[in-house]
Amino acid sequence: MRLNRVLVQGLVEAAHAAGRPVAYAVAPEAGAAAAPAATASGSAEGTFVVVLRGQEAHHLRDVLRLGAGAPVEAFDGRGNVARGAVARADRDGVEVELGPVSRSGAESGSRLTVAVALLKGDKLSDVIRQGTELGVLAFVLTLTRQANVGELSVAKLQRLGRVAEEAARQCGRATVPEVRGPLPLAELAWQGCALIADPRSELPLRDAVAAAHCDDVTVVTGPEGGFTAAEVSGLVARGAVAVSLGPRVLRAETAPTAMTAALMLASSSGGGGREG
């Protein structure tokens, strides 16, 4: 049975506040204050109740039209989940009674970041939606020399964050990828390996993946006009590897998804990643 999913930021903190155990959960980052979307209280049955208000309450009550007894899965955007059911839904909010908090099994073992150039129209939404479904951990938007777009408004950046959130909800992930930037390509930093999509490269992506032994991988893709030779050489000089995606020219919004899918497939089949 498909569960109705609800984002509860501060899920782990809510469980702790209600005196309930948390299994295999990730604690908040040092110095970071959680933004709980609910108030919590314990119950005699070992569960805890959260009261949702705002957008998440609207989604459950008015969009999905859930009533008492409807099964739900709460996720916090950091990889933690808890299953339960709606206890009450009215104009004051939605009460959800939840069981133990645990780590989601839907997350990939790969830590993959996609650094993508600003693209025209709504293409970035497609990149972020599909990348989220495939398991990307974070997106970094970059400013490049041959892009047709030179800036991104705060409102659009926030909307892209909501695209990632909704994609995570729909595909069953418990982690909502961060969307940050834009920043100049020359300022892009990464941990582990970085792979640049460059049609001038003679190194196939599959060979680069087979040779990589990194826990963290960043894929870097360009705008509709592609990267300049200087942009590629600048990243290569800092340790990135330029790769070819094959004999066909992929659209700027297709390349990030193609690279992500190839890397995730290699990771799941035992190729790439750190040995041992």
PDB file of C-alpha atoms in Angstrom:
ATOM      1  CA  MET A   1       0.000   0.000   0.000  1.00  0.00           C
ATOM      2  CA  ARG A   2       1.349   3.404  -0.998  1.00  0.00           C
ATOM      3  CA  LEU A   3       1.886   5.667   1.998  1.00  0.00           C
ATOM      4  CA  ASN A   4       1.044   9.347   1.997  1.00  0.00           C
ATOM      5  CA  ARG A   5       4.270  11.208   2.729  1.00  0.00           C
ATOM      6  CA  VAL A   6       4.686  14.368   4.791  1.00  0.00           C
ATOM      7  CA  LEU A   7       7.785  16.475   5.415  1.00  0.00           C
ATOM      8  CA  VAL A   8       8.369  17.078   9.138  1.00  0.00           C
ATOM      9  CA  GLN A   9      11.497  19.152   9.663  1.00  0.00           C
ATOM     10  CA  GLY A  10      12.855  18.460  13.109  1.00  0.00           C
ATOM     11  CA  LEU A  11      11.430  14.919  13.189  1.00  0.00           C
ATOM     12  CA  VAL A  12      14.292  13.574  15.314  1.00  0.00           C
ATOM     13  CA  GLU A  13      14.029  16.514  17.725  1.00  0.00           C
ATOM     14  CA  ALA A  14      10.258  15.992  17.997  1.00  0.00           C
ATOM     15  CA  ALA A  15      10.758  12.339  18.916  1.00  0.00           C
ATOM     16  CA  HIS A  16      13.377  13.254  21.533  1.00  0.00           C
ATOM     17  CA  ALA A  17      11.115  15.975  22.945  1.00  0.00           C
ATOM     18  CA  ALA A  18       8.370  13.386  23.392  1.00  0.00           C
ATOM     19  CA  GLY A  19      10.795  11.005  25.102  1.00  0.00           C
ATOM     20  CA  ARG A  20      10.770   8.455  22.298  1.00  0.00           C
ATOM     21  CA  PRO A  21      13.789   6.482  21.028  1.00  0.00           C
ATOM     22  CA  VAL A  22      15.418   7.266  17.711  1.00  0.00           C
ATOM     23  CA  ALA A  23      17.149   4.444  15.835  1.00  0.00           C
ATOM     24  CA  TYR A  24      20.060   5.164  13.465  1.00  0.00           C
ATOM     25  CA  ALA A  25      19.042   8.783  13.067  1.00  0.00           C
ATOM     26  CA  VAL A  26      21.312  11.622  12.040  1.00  0.00           C
ATOM     27  CA  ALA A  27      21.679  14.331  14.655  1.00  0.00           C
ATOM     28  CA  PRO A  28      21.472  18.005  13.658  1.00  0.00           C
ATOM     29  CA  GLU A  29      24.655  19.552  12.339  1.00  0.00           C
ATOM     30  CA  ALA A  30      26.721  21.359  14.942  1.00  0.00           C
ATOM     31  CA  GLY A  31      25.458  24.879  15.399  1.00  0.00           C
ATOM     32  CA  ALA A  32      22.396  24.300  13.236  1.00  0.00           C
ATOM     33  CA  ALA A  33      18.993  24.936  14.706  1.00  0.00           C
ATOM     34  CA  ALA A  34      16.265  22.622  13.502  1.00  0.00           C
ATOM     35  CA  ALA A  35      13.116  24.216  12.129  1.00  0.00           C
ATOM     36  CA  PRO A  36      10.381  21.971  13.502  1.00  0.00           C
ATOM     37  CA  ALA A  37       7.163  21.934  11.495  1.00  0.00           C
ATOM     38  CA  ALA A  38       5.276  20.436  14.395  1.00  0.00           C
ATOM     39  CA  THR A  39       4.804  20.356  18.115  1.00  0.00           C
ATOM     40  CA  ALA A  40       5.178  16.931  19.739  1.00  0.00           C
ATOM     41  CA  SER A  41       3.889  14.943  22.680  1.00  0.00           C
ATOM     42  CA  GLY A  42       4.236  11.331  23.817  1.00  0.00           C
ATOM     43  CA  SER A  43       1.559   8.692  24.137  1.00  0.00           C
ATOM     44  CA  ALA A  44       1.076   5.664  26.340  1.00  0.00           C
ATOM     45  CA  GLU A  45       1.498   3.277  23.408  1.00  0.00           C
ATOM     46  CA  GLY A  46       5.117   4.278  22.803  1.00  0.00           C
ATOM     47  CA  THR A  47       4.289   6.447  19.821  1.00  0.00           C
ATOM     48  CA  PHE A  48       4.423  10.236  19.645  1.00  0.00           C
ATOM     49  CA  VAL A  49       2.085  12.797  18.145  1.00  0.00           C
ATOM     50  CA  VAL A  50       3.062  15.772  16.019  1.00  0.00           C
ATOM     51  CA  VAL A  51       0.705  18.604  15.168  1.00  0.00           C
ATOM     52  CA  LEU A  52       1.251  19.899  11.647  1.00  0.00           C
ATOM     53  CA  ARG A  53       0.286  23.349  10.510  1.00  0.00           C
ATOM     54  CA  GLY A  54       0.922  25.419   7.414  1.00  0.00           C
ATOM     55  CA  GLN A  55       1.779  23.914   4.044  1.00  0.00           C
ATOM     56  CA  GLU A  56       2.189  20.310   5.176  1.00  0.00           C
ATOM     57  CA  ALA A  57      -1.145  20.345   7.006  1.00  0.00           C
ATOM     58  CA  HIS A  58      -2.778  21.848   3.909  1.00  0.00           C
ATOM     59  CA  HIS A  59      -1.246  19.117   1.741  1.00  0.00           C
ATOM     60  CA  LEU A  60      -2.575  16.279   3.906  1.00  0.00           C
ATOM     61  CA  ARG A  61      -5.942  17.787   4.758  1.00  0.00           C
ATOM     62  CA  ASP A  62      -6.967  19.744   1.655  1.00  0.00           C
ATOM     63  CA  VAL A  63      -5.005  18.221  -1.232  1.00  0.00           C
ATOM     64  CA  LEU A  64      -4.919  14.541  -0.254  1.00  0.00           C
ATOM     65  CA  ARG A  65      -8.110  14.870   1.848  1.00  0.00           C
ATOM     66  CA  LEU A  66      -6.878  12.484   4.516  1.00  0.00           C
ATOM     67  CA  GLY A  67      -8.886  11.766   7.611  1.00  0.00           C
ATOM     68  CA  ALA A  68      -8.323   9.919  10.867  1.00  0.00           C
ATOM     69  CA  GLY A  69      -6.705   6.526  10.367  1.00  0.00           C
ATOM     70  CA  ALA A  70      -5.047   7.291   7.031  1.00  0.00           C
ATOM     71  CA  PRO A  71      -1.506   5.832   6.928  1.00  0.00           C
ATOM     72  CA  VAL A  72       1.383   8.287   6.550  1.00  0.00           C
ATOM     73  CA  GLU A  73       5.149   8.296   6.421  1.00  0.00           C
ATOM     74  CA  ALA A  74       6.914  11.323   7.858  1.00  0.00           C
ATOM     75  CA  PHE A  75      10.378  12.233   6.575  1.00  0.00           C
ATOM     76  CA  ASP A  76      12.624  15.060   7.657  1.00  0.00           C
ATOM     77  CA  GLY A  77      14.712  15.805   4.564  1.00  0.00           C
ATOM     78  CA  ARG A  78      17.867  14.493   6.333  1.00  0.00           C
ATOM     79  CA  GLY A  79      17.301  10.790   5.712  1.00  0.00           C
ATOM     80  CA  ASN A  80      15.081   9.898   8.695  1.00  0.00           C
ATOM     81  CA  VAL A  81      11.562   8.459   8.555  1.00  0.00           C
ATOM     82  CA  ALA A  82       8.731   7.441  10.866  1.00  0.00           C
ATOM     83  CA  ARG A  83       5.500   5.694   9.960  1.00  0.00           C
ATOM     84  CA  GLY A  84       2.133   6.252  11.526  1.00  0.00           C
ATOM     85  CA  ALA A  85      -1.374   7.492  10.859  1.00  0.00           C
ATOM     86  CA  VAL A  86      -3.467  10.636  10.921  1.00  0.00           C
ATOM     87  CA  ALA A  87      -5.121  11.057  14.311  1.00  0.00           C
ATOM     88  CA  ARG A  88      -7.052  14.250  13.576  1.00  0.00           C
ATOM     89  CA  ALA A  89      -7.457  16.679  10.679  1.00  0.00           C
ATOM     90  CA  ASP A  90      -9.349  19.966  11.019  1.00  0.00           C
ATOM     91  CA  ARG A  91      -8.877  23.660  10.338  1.00  0.00           C
ATOM     92  CA  ASP A  92      -6.571  24.008  13.345  1.00  0.00           C
ATOM     93  CA  GLY A  93      -4.056  21.540  11.929  1.00  0.00           C
ATOM     94  CA  VAL A  94      -3.360  17.861  11.391  1.00  0.00           C
ATOM     95  CA  GLU A  95      -2.300  15.521  14.188  1.00  0.00           C
ATOM     96  CA  VAL A  96      -0.177  12.574  13.124  1.00  0.00           C
ATOM     97  CA  GLU A  97       0.692   9.714  15.494  1.00  0.00           C
ATOM     98  CA  LEU A  98       4.092   8.260  14.626  1.00  0.00           C
ATOM     99  CA  GLY A  99       6.135   5.233  15.603  1.00  0.00           C
ATOM    100  CA  PRO A 100       9.928   4.919  15.964  1.00  0.00           C
ATOM    101  CA  VAL A 101      12.206   7.158  13.901  1.00  0.00           C
ATOM    102  CA  SER A 102      14.764   5.296  11.795  1.00  0.00           C
ATOM    103  CA  ARG A 103      17.032   5.749   8.792  1.00  0.00           C
ATOM    104  CA  SER A 104      15.421   5.435   5.384  1.00  0.00           C
ATOM    105  CA  GLY A 105      16.444   2.541   3.175  1.00  0.00           C
ATOM    106  CA  ALA A 106      15.752   4.529   0.016  1.00  0.00           C
ATOM    107  CA  GLU A 107      19.028   6.452  -0.041  1.00  0.00           C
ATOM    108  CA  SER A 108      21.933   5.579  -2.300  1.00  0.00           C
ATOM    109  CA  GLY A 109      25.296   4.720  -0.814  1.00  0.00           C
ATOM    110  CA  SER A 110      26.901   7.181  -3.242  1.00  0.00           C
ATOM    111  CA  ARG A 111      27.422  10.821  -2.330  1.00  0.00           C
ATOM    112  CA  LEU A 112      26.863  12.546  -5.633  1.00  0.00           C
ATOM    113  CA  THR A 113      26.758  16.299  -6.276  1.00  0.00           C
ATOM    114  CA  VAL A 114      25.649  17.792  -9.587  1.00  0.00           C
ATOM    115  CA  ALA A 115      27.207  21.125 -10.561  1.00  0.00           C
ATOM    116  CA  VAL A 116      25.106  22.424 -13.441  1.00  0.00           C
ATOM    117  CA  ALA A 117      25.332  25.686 -15.371  1.00  0.00           C
ATOM    118  CA  LEU A 118      22.382  28.076 -15.393  1.00  0.00           C
ATOM    119  CA  LEU A 119      20.027  27.057 -18.206  1.00  0.00           C
ATOM    120  CA  LYS A 120      17.229  28.782 -20.082  1.00  0.00           C
ATOM    121  CA  GLY A 121      13.565  28.482 -19.226  1.00  0.00           C
ATOM    122  CA  ASP A 122      12.522  25.771 -16.796  1.00  0.00           C
ATOM    123  CA  LYS A 123      15.280  23.311 -17.694  1.00  0.00           C
ATOM    124  CA  LEU A 124      16.870  23.456 -14.253  1.00  0.00           C
ATOM    125  CA  SER A 125      13.626  22.188 -12.738  1.00  0.00           C
ATOM    126  CA  ASP A 126      13.888  19.081 -14.916  1.00  0.00           C
ATOM    127  CA  VAL A 127      17.528  18.551 -13.949  1.00  0.00           C
ATOM    128  CA  ILE A 128      16.764  18.857 -10.235  1.00  0.00           C
ATOM    129  CA  ARG A 129      13.620  16.737 -10.366  1.00  0.00           C
ATOM    130  CA  GLN A 130      15.284  13.865 -12.209  1.00  0.00           C
ATOM    131  CA  GLY A 131      18.511  14.116 -10.233  1.00  0.00           C
ATOM    132  CA  THR A 132      16.593  13.953  -6.970  1.00  0.00           C
ATOM    133  CA  GLU A 133      14.787  10.844  -8.146  1.00  0.00           C
ATOM    134  CA  LEU A 134      18.128   9.235  -9.029  1.00  0.00           C
ATOM    135  CA  GLY A 135      19.689   9.970  -5.631  1.00  0.00           C
ATOM    136  CA  VAL A 136      21.702  13.191  -6.001  1.00  0.00           C
ATOM    137  CA  LEU A 137      22.732  14.612  -2.632  1.00  0.00           C
ATOM    138  CA  ALA A 138      23.187  18.269  -3.651  1.00  0.00           C
ATOM    139  CA  PHE A 139      22.995  20.611  -6.628  1.00  0.00           C
ATOM    140  CA  VAL A 140      25.347  23.537  -7.215  1.00  0.00           C
ATOM    141  CA  LEU A 141      24.332  26.093  -9.851  1.00  0.00           C
ATOM    142  CA  THR A 142      27.238  27.674 -11.725  1.00  0.00           C
ATOM    143  CA  LEU A 143      27.854  30.800 -13.788  1.00  0.00           C
ATOM    144  CA  THR A 144      29.646  30.046 -17.063  1.00  0.00           C
ATOM    145  CA  ARG A 145      30.958  32.135 -19.949  1.00  0.00           C
ATOM    146  CA  GLN A 146      28.759  30.820 -22.751  1.00  0.00           C
ATOM    147  CA  ALA A 147      25.496  30.571 -20.842  1.00  0.00           C
ATOM    148  CA  ASN A 148      22.401  32.330 -22.107  1.00  0.00           C
ATOM    149  CA  VAL A 149      21.422  33.097 -18.503  1.00  0.00           C
ATOM    150  CA  GLY A 150      23.618  35.280 -16.322  1.00  0.00           C
ATOM    151  CA  GLU A 151      21.736  35.396 -13.025  1.00  0.00           C
ATOM    152  CA  LEU A 152      19.147  33.648 -10.903  1.00  0.00           C
ATOM    153  CA  SER A 153      16.654  35.377  -8.630  1.00  0.00           C
ATOM    154  CA  VAL A 154      16.203  34.405  -5.000  1.00  0.00           C
ATOM    155  CA  ALA A 155      12.593  33.506  -5.784  1.00  0.00           C
ATOM    156  CA  LYS A 156      13.618  31.068  -8.513  1.00  0.00           C
ATOM    157  CA  LEU A 157      16.296  29.507  -6.300  1.00  0.00           C
ATOM    158  CA  GLN A 158      13.663  28.944  -3.630  1.00  0.00           C
ATOM    159  CA  ARG A 159      11.329  27.442  -6.220  1.00  0.00           C
ATOM    160  CA  LEU A 160      14.051  25.016  -7.308  1.00  0.00           C
ATOM    161  CA  GLY A 161      14.384  23.989  -3.663  1.00  0.00           C
ATOM    162  CA  ARG A 162      10.675  23.226  -3.614  1.00  0.00           C
ATOM    163  CA  VAL A 163      11.077  21.154  -6.791  1.00  0.00           C
ATOM    164  CA  ALA A 164      13.692  19.039  -4.990  1.00  0.00           C
ATOM    165  CA  GLU A 165      11.414  18.699  -1.964  1.00  0.00           C
ATOM    166  CA  GLU A 166       8.419  17.584  -4.016  1.00  0.00           C
ATOM    167  CA  ALA A 167      10.532  15.162  -6.059  1.00  0.00           C
ATOM    168  CA  ALA A 168      11.853  13.593  -2.852  1.00  0.00           C
ATOM    169  CA  ARG A 169       8.307  13.253  -1.544  1.00  0.00           C
ATOM    170  CA  GLN A 170       7.064  11.607  -4.744  1.00  0.00           C
ATOM    171  CA  CYS A 171       9.947   9.162  -5.245  1.00  0.00           C
ATOM    172  CA  GLY A 172      10.128   7.932  -1.659  1.00  0.00           C
ATOM    173  CA  ARG A 173      13.396   9.543  -0.585  1.00  0.00           C
ATOM    174  CA  ALA A 174      13.852  10.861   2.930  1.00  0.00           C
ATOM    175  CA  THR A 175      16.646  13.264   1.984  1.00  0.00           C
ATOM    176  CA  VAL A 176      15.867  16.539   0.226  1.00  0.00           C
ATOM    177  CA  PRO A 177      18.913  17.607  -1.827  1.00  0.00           C
ATOM    178  CA  GLU A 178      20.292  21.066  -1.149  1.00  0.00           C
ATOM    179  CA  VAL A 179      20.163  23.511  -4.072  1.00  0.00           C
ATOM    180  CA  ARG A 180      22.759  26.265  -3.740  1.00  0.00           C
ATOM    181  CA  GLY A 181      24.442  28.960  -5.818  1.00  0.00           C
ATOM    182  CA  PRO A 182      24.828  30.312  -8.340  1.00  0.00           C
ATOM    183  CA  LEU A 183      28.566  30.815  -8.138  1.00  0.00           C
ATOM    184  CA  PRO A 184      31.272  31.358 -10.778  1.00  0.00           C
ATOM    185  CA  LEU A 185      32.557  28.095 -12.220  1.00  0.00           C
ATOM    186  CA  ALA A 186      36.098  29.024 -11.182  1.00  0.00           C
ATOM    187  CA  GLU A 187      34.940  29.070  -7.533  1.00  0.00           C
ATOM    188  CA  LEU A 188      33.437  25.575  -7.645  1.00  0.00           C
ATOM    189  CA  ALA A 189      34.935  23.377  -4.933  1.00  0.00           C
ATOM    190  CA  TRP A 190      34.488  19.662  -4.438  1.00  0.00           C
ATOM    191  CA  GLN A 191      35.498  16.718  -2.302  1.00  0.00           C
ATOM    192  CA  GLY A 192      36.691  13.456  -3.803  1.00  0.00           C
ATOM    193  CA  CYS A 193      36.433  13.231  -7.604  1.00  0.00           C
ATOM    194  CA  ALA A 194      35.069  15.726 -10.128  1.00  0.00           C
ATOM    195  CA  LEU A 195      34.051  14.676 -13.647  1.00  0.00           C
ATOM    196  CA  ILE A 196      33.452  17.314 -16.344  1.00  0.00           C
ATOM    197  CA  ALA A 197      31.255  16.599 -19.351  1.00  0.00           C
ATOM    198  CA  ASP A 198      33.347  17.734 -22.339  1.00  0.00           C
ATOM    199  CA  PRO A 199      32.771  16.520 -25.933  1.00  0.00           C
ATOM    200  CA  ARG A 200      36.422  17.284 -26.715  1.00  0.00           C
ATOM    201  CA  SER A 201      37.624  14.672 -24.224  1.00  0.00           C
ATOM    202  CA  GLU A 202      38.748  11.266 -25.461  1.00  0.00           C
ATOM    203  CA  LEU A 203      38.192   9.583 -22.084  1.00  0.00           C
ATOM    204  CA  PRO A 204      34.836   7.762 -21.989  1.00  0.00           C
ATOM    205  CA  LEU A 205      32.758   8.282 -18.867  1.00  0.00           C
ATOM    206  CA  ARG A 206      32.650   4.518 -18.243  1.00  0.00           C
ATOM    207  CA  ASP A 207      36.461   4.348 -18.108  1.00  0.00           C
ATOM    208  CA  ALA A 208      36.668   7.306 -15.740  1.00  0.00           C
ATOM    209  CA  VAL A 209      34.075   5.715 -13.460  1.00  0.00           C
ATOM    210  CA  ALA A 210      35.916   2.372 -13.480  1.00  0.00           C
ATOM    211  CA  ALA A 211      39.136   4.104 -12.475  1.00  0.00           C
ATOM    212  CA  ALA A 212      37.602   6.303  -9.783  1.00  0.00           C
ATOM    213  CA  HIS A 213      37.908   5.311  -6.140  1.00  0.00           C
ATOM    214  CA  CYS A 214      35.999   8.115  -4.433  1.00  0.00           C
ATOM    215  CA  ASP A 215      33.269   8.195  -1.833  1.00  0.00           C
ATOM    216  CA  ASP A 216      32.260  11.656  -3.070  1.00  0.00           C
ATOM    217  CA  VAL A 217      31.769  12.494  -6.749  1.00  0.00           C
ATOM    218  CA  THR A 218      30.825  15.815  -8.357  1.00  0.00           C
ATOM    219  CA  VAL A 219      29.649  15.868 -11.966  1.00  0.00           C
ATOM    220  CA  VAL A 220      30.046  19.178 -13.787  1.00  0.00           C
ATOM    221  CA  THR A 221      27.942  20.018 -16.833  1.00  0.00           C
ATOM    222  CA  GLY A 222      27.790  23.145 -18.948  1.00  0.00           C
ATOM    223  CA  PRO A 223      25.248  25.485 -20.540  1.00  0.00           C
ATOM    224  CA  GLU A 224      23.587  25.249 -23.950  1.00  0.00           C
ATOM    225  CA  GLY A 225      26.736  26.701 -25.531  1.00  0.00           C
ATOM    226  CA  GLY A 226      29.046  24.309 -23.702  1.00  0.00           C
ATOM    227  CA  PHE A 227      32.178  25.029 -21.693  1.00  0.00           C
ATOM    228  CA  THR A 228      35.047  26.991 -23.169  1.00  0.00           C
ATOM    229  CA  ALA A 229      38.401  25.226 -23.427  1.00  0.00           C
ATOM    230  CA  ALA A 230      39.728  27.584 -20.760  1.00  0.00           C
ATOM    231  CA  GLU A 231      36.942  26.668 -18.344  1.00  0.00           C
ATOM    232  CA  VAL A 232      37.657  22.963 -18.760  1.00  0.00           C
ATOM    233  CA  SER A 233      41.419  23.376 -18.463  1.00  0.00           C
ATOM    234  CA  GLY A 234      40.967  25.501 -15.334  1.00  0.00           C
ATOM    235  CA  LEU A 235      39.027  22.711 -13.606  1.00  0.00           C
ATOM    236  CA  VAL A 236      41.398  20.013 -14.864  1.00  0.00           C
ATOM    237  CA  ALA A 237      44.315  21.986 -13.419  1.00  0.00           C
ATOM    238  CA  ARG A 238      42.629  21.686 -10.024  1.00  0.00           C
ATOM    239  CA  GLY A 239      42.250  17.908 -10.303  1.00  0.00           C
ATOM    240  CA  ALA A 240      38.982  17.398 -12.188  1.00  0.00           C
ATOM    241  CA  VAL A 241      38.766  14.870 -15.026  1.00  0.00           C
ATOM    242  CA  ALA A 242      37.202  15.724 -18.403  1.00  0.00           C
ATOM    243  CA  VAL A 243      35.069  12.903 -19.821  1.00  0.00           C
ATOM    244  CA  SER A 244      33.158  12.150 -23.005  1.00  0.00           C
ATOM    245  CA  LEU A 245      29.514  11.074 -22.855  1.00  0.00           C
ATOM    246  CA  GLY A 246      29.711   9.297 -26.220  1.00  0.00           C
ATOM    247  CA  PRO A 247      29.495  10.126 -29.916  1.00  0.00           C
ATOM    248  CA  ARG A 248      26.140  11.917 -29.672  1.00  0.00           C
ATOM    249  CA  VAL A 249      25.720  15.497 -28.468  1.00  0.00           C
ATOM    250  CA  LEU A 250      23.429  15.650 -25.446  1.00  0.00           C
ATOM    251  CA  ARG A 251      21.306  18.640 -24.582  1.00  0.00           C
ATOM    252  CA  ALA A 252      22.446  20.710 -21.606  1.00  0.00           C
ATOM    253  CA  GLU A 253      19.521  19.462 -19.509  1.00  0.00           C
ATOM    254  CA  THR A 254      20.095  15.818 -20.546  1.00  0.00           C
ATOM    255  CA  ALA A 255      23.804  15.562 -19.698  1.00  0.00           C
ATOM    256  CA  PRO A 256      23.424  15.886 -15.888  1.00  0.00           C
ATOM    257  CA  THR A 257      20.768  13.161 -15.781  1.00  0.00           C
ATOM    258  CA  ALA A 258      22.755  10.860 -18.067  1.00  0.00           C
ATOM    259  CA  MET A 259      25.909  11.210 -15.964  1.00  0.00           C
ATOM    260  CA  THR A 260      23.994  10.742 -12.725  1.00  0.00           C
ATOM    261  CA  ALA A 261      22.269   7.601 -13.972  1.00  0.00           C
ATOM    262  CA  ALA A 262      25.564   6.130 -15.213  1.00  0.00           C
ATOM    263  CA  LEU A 263      27.305   6.797 -11.907  1.00  0.00           C
ATOM    264  CA  MET A 264      24.459   5.418  -9.817  1.00  0.00           C
ATOM    265  CA  LEU A 265      24.312   2.285 -11.969  1.00  0.00           C
ATOM    266  CA  ALA A 266      28.066   1.797 -11.652  1.00  0.00           C
ATOM    267  CA  SER A 267      27.846   2.253  -7.892  1.00  0.00           C
ATOM    268  CA  SER A 268      25.010  -0.255  -7.497  1.00  0.00           C
ATOM    269  CA  SER A 269      26.816  -2.857  -9.620  1.00  0.00           C
ATOM    270  CA  GLY A 270      30.074  -2.501  -7.725  1.00  0.00           C
ATOM    271  CA  GLY A 271      31.934  -0.288 -10.176  1.00  0.00           C
ATOM    272  CA  GLY A 272      33.567   2.909  -8.941  1.00  0.00           C
ATOM    273  CA  GLY A 273      33.481   4.012  -5.331  1.00  0.00           C
ATOM    274  CA  ARG A 274      36.110   3.291  -2.705  1.00  0.00           C
ATOM    275  CA  GLU A 275      37.496  -0.207  -2.637  1.00  0.00           C
ATOM    276  CA  GLY A 276      36.991  -2.309   0.437  1.00  0.00           C
TER     277      GLY A 276
END
